[in-house]
Amino acid sequence: MYRENKPTLIGPYDHPDIYPGPRPSSSFLYHNGKAHRIEEKENVPVEKQVVHYAQGDDVTGTLAFASSEQYTVEELVGKEGLSSIEDRIPLLAYGSNVCLAQLRYKFSLNPDLSDFLLYYRADLTDTDVVAGSFLAPYGALPAVIAPVKGAKTEVWVTFVDREQLELLNRTEGSYVLREHQNGKLTLKTGEQFERVYAYYYPHAYLRKGSFVRFMDIPGESKLPSMWQADLLNEIKTMIGYGGHREEFIHELRWDGSFRKKMTTMLNGLDETFDHPDWVEPKGFHTLKEMTRSQK
């Protein structure tokens, strides 16, 4: 089972215990299959932040190894001939879309598409990242964003072009995109945006009368926290599965009739909610189409 010190080279598609995946300790650029650390300088806009560009093959890149090669974000965008940051859409990442191994997998689905993705750490208030009441294809209870008054949770803001957004949409199943305009999200650098988008699915796993947040995700919340491994152990006991744990996980992933049985059980533990801070969008705005400020 995986709890603390989850490996960075495997993702939830390899084993559901990994979900949502280890969180990097800094903002970063994901590019060419690895992470490049971004300095989090206060009061500096995202495109002016400095990237420590990695040259090795390790997926952790300069999150783990030093490099003397440095560029600003806008210099790298120009060097790669990509769409400018102002022509990109700010999108929240809060589940496995921050997991480096998961990013490698998702972009392997379309190797011709640029994997140039920025990830800026941010704090989001009155929202927490909790376990959903349904199964992901790889057998984990995936994350959803839910209303929790007074909570502050770490999330990530990416900036995607429309092609990248279409690719991510194809991997997000039943989730829909919602828009936040309430000013409750702030990058670690202090920057705020008029609008931010996020994948939204209003169905949470209800355990002993409460939502459950993930141990992997830093934050301040009144909710209890659990590892994915312990959530899976708990539902294995609840359904009365008699085999060993790896047999249980195999059936979660590959046995259609068993997944249907699990889905029926989880439906009985579902809490449907509405989050007033996240509303249906009337379109998707790029950075140049919205106001920006420093807190």
Coordinates of C-alpha atoms in Angstrom, one line a residue:
M1 CA 0.0 0.0 0.0
Y2 CA 1.1 3.5 -0.7
R3 CA 0.7 6.3 1.9
E4 CA 3.6 8.6 2.8
N5 CA 6.5 9.1 0.4
K6 CA 4.6 8.0 -2.7
P7 CA 6.9 7.3 -5.6
T8 CA 6.9 9.9 -8.4
L9 CA 7.5 7.5 -11.2
I10 CA 4.1 5.7 -11.0
G11 CA 0.7 7.2 -11.2
P12 CA -2.9 6.2 -10.4
Y13 CA -3.2 4.3 -13.7
D14 CA -0.4 2.0 -12.3
H15 CA -2.0 1.7 -8.8
P16 CA -5.0 3.5 -7.3
D17 CA -3.4 4.0 -4.0
I18 CA -1.2 6.7 -5.6
Y19 CA -4.2 8.9 -6.2
P20 CA -4.2 11.9 -6.1
G21 CA -0.5 11.6 -6.3
P22 CA 2.6 13.2 -4.6
R23 CA 2.4 17.1 -4.6
P24 CA 5.5 19.0 -5.9
S25 CA 6.9 21.4 -3.3
S26 CA 7.0 24.4 -5.7
S27 CA 5.3 25.8 -8.8
F28 CA 6.7 24.3 -11.9
L29 CA 6.6 24.0 -15.7
Y30 CA 5.8 20.6 -17.1
H31 CA 7.5 20.3 -20.5
N32 CA 9.2 17.6 -22.6
G33 CA 8.1 14.9 -20.0
K34 CA 9.6 16.5 -16.9
A35 CA 9.2 19.2 -14.3
H36 CA 11.1 22.5 -14.3
R37 CA 10.9 24.5 -11.0
I38 CA 9.4 28.0 -11.1
E39 CA 10.6 30.5 -8.6
E40 CA 7.6 31.9 -6.7
K41 CA 8.6 35.6 -6.5
E42 CA 6.0 37.8 -4.9
N43 CA 4.3 40.5 -6.9
V44 CA 5.8 39.2 -10.2
P45 CA 3.2 38.2 -12.9
V46 CA 3.2 34.6 -14.1
E47 CA 4.9 35.2 -17.4
K48 CA 7.8 37.1 -15.7
Q49 CA 8.6 34.3 -13.2
V50 CA 11.9 32.5 -13.6
V51 CA 12.1 28.8 -14.6
H52 CA 15.0 26.6 -13.7
Y53 CA 15.1 24.4 -16.8
A54 CA 16.1 20.8 -16.4
Q55 CA 18.3 18.9 -18.9
G56 CA 18.2 15.3 -17.4
D57 CA 15.6 12.6 -18.1
D58 CA 14.1 12.3 -14.6
V59 CA 10.5 13.3 -14.5
T60 CA 11.1 15.4 -11.3
G61 CA 13.6 17.6 -13.2
T62 CA 14.7 20.7 -11.3
L63 CA 12.2 19.9 -8.5
A64 CA 14.9 17.5 -7.4
F65 CA 18.1 18.4 -9.3
A66 CA 19.9 21.7 -9.8
S67 CA 20.3 23.4 -13.2
S68 CA 22.2 26.6 -14.2
E69 CA 19.9 27.1 -17.2
Q70 CA 17.2 29.7 -16.4
Y71 CA 14.6 31.6 -18.4
T72 CA 11.5 33.6 -17.8
V73 CA 8.3 31.9 -18.7
E74 CA 7.7 34.4 -21.6
E75 CA 11.2 33.7 -22.9
L76 CA 10.5 29.9 -23.0
V77 CA 7.1 30.5 -24.6
G78 CA 8.8 32.5 -27.4
K79 CA 11.7 30.0 -27.7
E80 CA 9.2 27.2 -28.2
G81 CA 7.0 29.2 -30.6
L82 CA 3.9 28.6 -28.5
S83 CA 0.9 30.7 -27.8
S84 CA 1.5 33.5 -25.3
I85 CA 0.4 33.2 -21.6
E86 CA -2.1 36.0 -22.2
D87 CA -3.7 33.8 -24.9
R88 CA -4.2 30.9 -22.4
I89 CA -7.1 29.9 -20.1
P90 CA -6.5 29.7 -16.3
L91 CA -7.6 26.2 -15.2
L92 CA -7.6 24.8 -11.7
A93 CA -5.7 21.5 -11.1
Y94 CA -6.5 19.8 -7.8
G95 CA -6.5 16.0 -8.3
S96 CA -4.2 13.8 -10.3
N97 CA -3.5 16.5 -12.9
V98 CA -0.7 17.6 -10.6
C99 CA 0.8 14.1 -10.5
L100 CA 3.9 14.0 -12.7
A101 CA 3.4 10.4 -13.7
Q102 CA -0.2 11.1 -14.6
L103 CA 0.8 14.0 -16.8
R104 CA 3.2 11.8 -18.6
Y105 CA 0.4 9.3 -19.2
K106 CA -2.2 11.8 -20.4
F107 CA 0.2 13.5 -22.9
S108 CA 1.2 10.1 -24.2
L109 CA -2.3 9.8 -25.5
N110 CA -1.6 12.6 -28.0
P111 CA 2.2 12.8 -28.5
D112 CA 1.8 15.5 -31.2
L113 CA 0.3 17.9 -28.8
S114 CA 2.6 20.3 -26.9
D115 CA 2.9 19.3 -23.2
F116 CA 4.0 22.8 -22.2
L117 CA 2.0 23.4 -19.0
L118 CA 2.5 25.8 -16.2
Y119 CA 1.5 24.9 -12.6
Y120 CA 1.4 27.7 -10.1
R121 CA 0.6 26.9 -6.5
A122 CA -2.4 28.7 -5.0
D123 CA -4.6 28.9 -2.0
L124 CA -8.4 28.6 -2.4
T125 CA -10.7 29.5 0.5
D126 CA -14.2 28.1 1.3
T127 CA -13.5 25.1 -0.9
D128 CA -11.9 21.8 -0.1
V129 CA -10.7 18.9 -2.2
V130 CA -12.6 15.8 -1.1
A131 CA -13.3 12.2 -2.2
G132 CA -16.0 11.7 -4.8
S133 CA -18.7 9.0 -4.4
F134 CA -17.8 7.1 -7.6
L135 CA -14.9 5.1 -9.1
A136 CA -12.3 6.4 -11.5
P137 CA -11.5 3.9 -14.3
Y138 CA -8.3 2.9 -12.4
G139 CA -10.2 2.0 -9.2
A140 CA -9.7 5.1 -7.0
L141 CA -12.2 7.4 -5.4
P142 CA -11.3 10.6 -7.3
A143 CA -11.2 14.2 -6.1
V144 CA -14.0 16.8 -6.4
I145 CA -14.1 20.4 -5.2
A146 CA -16.8 20.9 -2.5
P147 CA -18.1 23.9 -0.4
V148 CA -16.5 23.9 3.0
K149 CA -16.9 27.3 4.8
G150 CA -13.6 28.5 6.3
A151 CA -11.4 25.9 4.6
K152 CA -8.2 26.9 2.8
T153 CA -6.7 24.3 0.5
E154 CA -3.7 24.2 -1.8
V155 CA -4.6 24.0 -5.5
W156 CA -2.7 24.7 -8.7
V157 CA -3.5 27.0 -11.6
T158 CA -2.5 26.0 -15.0
F159 CA -2.7 28.0 -18.2
V160 CA -3.9 25.9 -21.2
D161 CA -4.5 26.7 -24.8
R162 CA -7.7 25.5 -26.4
E163 CA -6.2 22.3 -27.8
Q164 CA -4.8 21.3 -24.4
L165 CA -8.2 22.0 -22.8
E166 CA -9.9 19.7 -25.3
L167 CA -7.4 16.9 -24.5
L168 CA -8.0 17.3 -20.8
N169 CA -11.8 17.4 -21.3
R170 CA -11.6 13.9 -22.9
T171 CA -9.9 12.5 -19.8
E172 CA -12.3 14.0 -17.3
G173 CA -15.3 11.8 -17.8
S174 CA -18.5 13.1 -16.1
Y175 CA -16.9 16.4 -14.8
V176 CA -18.0 19.7 -16.3
L177 CA -16.2 23.0 -16.4
R178 CA -17.3 25.7 -13.9
E179 CA -16.1 29.2 -13.4
H180 CA -15.0 31.1 -10.2
Q181 CA -15.3 34.9 -10.0
N182 CA -15.4 35.4 -6.2
G183 CA -11.7 36.4 -5.7
K184 CA -11.1 33.5 -3.3
L185 CA -8.1 32.1 -5.2
T186 CA -4.6 33.6 -4.8
L187 CA -1.4 32.4 -6.2
K188 CA 1.5 31.9 -3.8
T189 CA 3.0 34.9 -5.7
G190 CA 0.0 37.1 -4.7
E191 CA -1.5 37.3 -8.1
Q192 CA -5.3 37.0 -8.6
F193 CA -7.4 36.6 -11.8
E194 CA -10.9 37.8 -12.5
R195 CA -11.9 34.3 -13.6
V196 CA -10.6 30.8 -13.1
Y197 CA -12.1 27.5 -14.4
A198 CA -12.2 24.1 -12.8
Y199 CA -13.6 20.6 -13.4
Y200 CA -16.7 20.1 -11.3
Y201 CA -18.8 17.1 -10.3
P202 CA -21.1 17.7 -7.3
H203 CA -21.1 14.2 -5.8
A204 CA -19.0 13.5 -2.6
Y205 CA -18.4 10.4 -0.6
L206 CA -20.2 10.7 2.7
R207 CA -18.4 9.0 5.6
K208 CA -19.9 9.1 9.1
G209 CA -21.8 12.2 8.1
S210 CA -18.8 14.1 6.7
F211 CA -16.9 14.7 3.5
V212 CA -13.4 13.3 3.5
R213 CA -10.3 15.2 2.3
F214 CA -7.1 13.7 1.0
M215 CA -4.0 13.4 3.2
D216 CA -1.8 14.3 0.2
I217 CA -3.2 17.8 -0.2
P218 CA -2.0 20.6 2.2
G219 CA -4.7 22.7 3.7
E220 CA -6.6 23.9 6.7
S221 CA -10.0 22.3 7.1
K222 CA -12.5 21.0 9.7
L223 CA -12.9 17.8 7.6
P224 CA -11.1 14.5 8.4
S225 CA -8.3 13.4 6.1
M226 CA -7.5 10.0 4.8
W227 CA -5.1 8.3 2.4
Q228 CA -6.6 6.7 -0.7
A229 CA -5.3 3.3 0.5
D230 CA -7.3 3.6 3.6
L231 CA -10.5 4.7 1.8
L232 CA -10.1 1.6 -0.4
N233 CA -9.6 -0.7 2.6
E234 CA -12.7 0.7 4.2
I235 CA -15.0 0.1 1.2
K236 CA -13.5 -3.3 0.7
T237 CA -14.7 -4.2 4.3
M238 CA -18.0 -2.5 3.7
I239 CA -18.8 -4.6 0.7
G240 CA -17.7 -7.8 2.4
Y241 CA -15.0 -8.7 -0.1
G242 CA -13.4 -12.0 1.0
G243 CA -10.2 -12.0 -1.2
H244 CA -6.9 -10.3 -0.6
R245 CA -6.4 -6.6 -1.3
E246 CA -4.7 -6.8 -4.7
E247 CA -7.5 -9.1 -6.0
F248 CA -10.0 -6.5 -4.8
I249 CA -8.2 -3.7 -6.7
H250 CA -7.9 -5.9 -9.8
E251 CA -11.6 -6.4 -9.8
L252 CA -12.3 -2.7 -9.2
R253 CA -10.4 -2.0 -12.4
W254 CA -11.3 -4.8 -14.7
D255 CA -14.5 -6.6 -13.6
G256 CA -17.5 -4.8 -15.0
S257 CA -20.1 -6.6 -12.8
F258 CA -18.0 -6.0 -9.6
R259 CA -17.7 -2.3 -10.5
K260 CA -21.4 -2.1 -11.0
K261 CA -21.9 -3.6 -7.5
M262 CA -19.5 -1.1 -6.1
T263 CA -21.2 1.8 -7.9
T264 CA -24.5 0.8 -6.4
M265 CA -23.0 0.8 -2.9
L266 CA -21.3 4.1 -3.4
N267 CA -24.5 5.6 -4.7
G268 CA -25.9 5.0 -1.2
L269 CA -23.0 7.0 0.3
D270 CA -23.4 9.9 -2.1
E271 CA -23.9 13.5 -0.9
T272 CA -25.0 15.8 -3.8
F273 CA -24.1 19.4 -3.3
D274 CA -24.1 22.8 -5.0
H275 CA -21.1 25.1 -4.7
P276 CA -22.1 28.7 -4.9
D277 CA -18.6 29.9 -5.7
W278 CA -18.5 27.8 -8.9
V279 CA -21.0 28.7 -11.6
E280 CA -21.8 27.6 -15.1
P281 CA -19.6 29.6 -17.5
K282 CA -20.9 31.6 -20.5
G283 CA -17.6 31.1 -22.3
F284 CA -14.0 30.5 -21.6
H285 CA -11.8 33.6 -21.3
T286 CA -8.1 33.9 -21.8
L287 CA -5.9 36.1 -19.5
K288 CA -5.9 39.0 -21.9
E289 CA -9.8 39.0 -21.7
M290 CA -9.8 39.4 -17.9
T291 CA -8.5 41.7 -15.2
R292 CA -5.5 40.7 -13.1
S293 CA -4.3 42.0 -9.7
Q294 CA -1.8 41.5 -6.9
K295 CA -3.2 40.9 -3.4

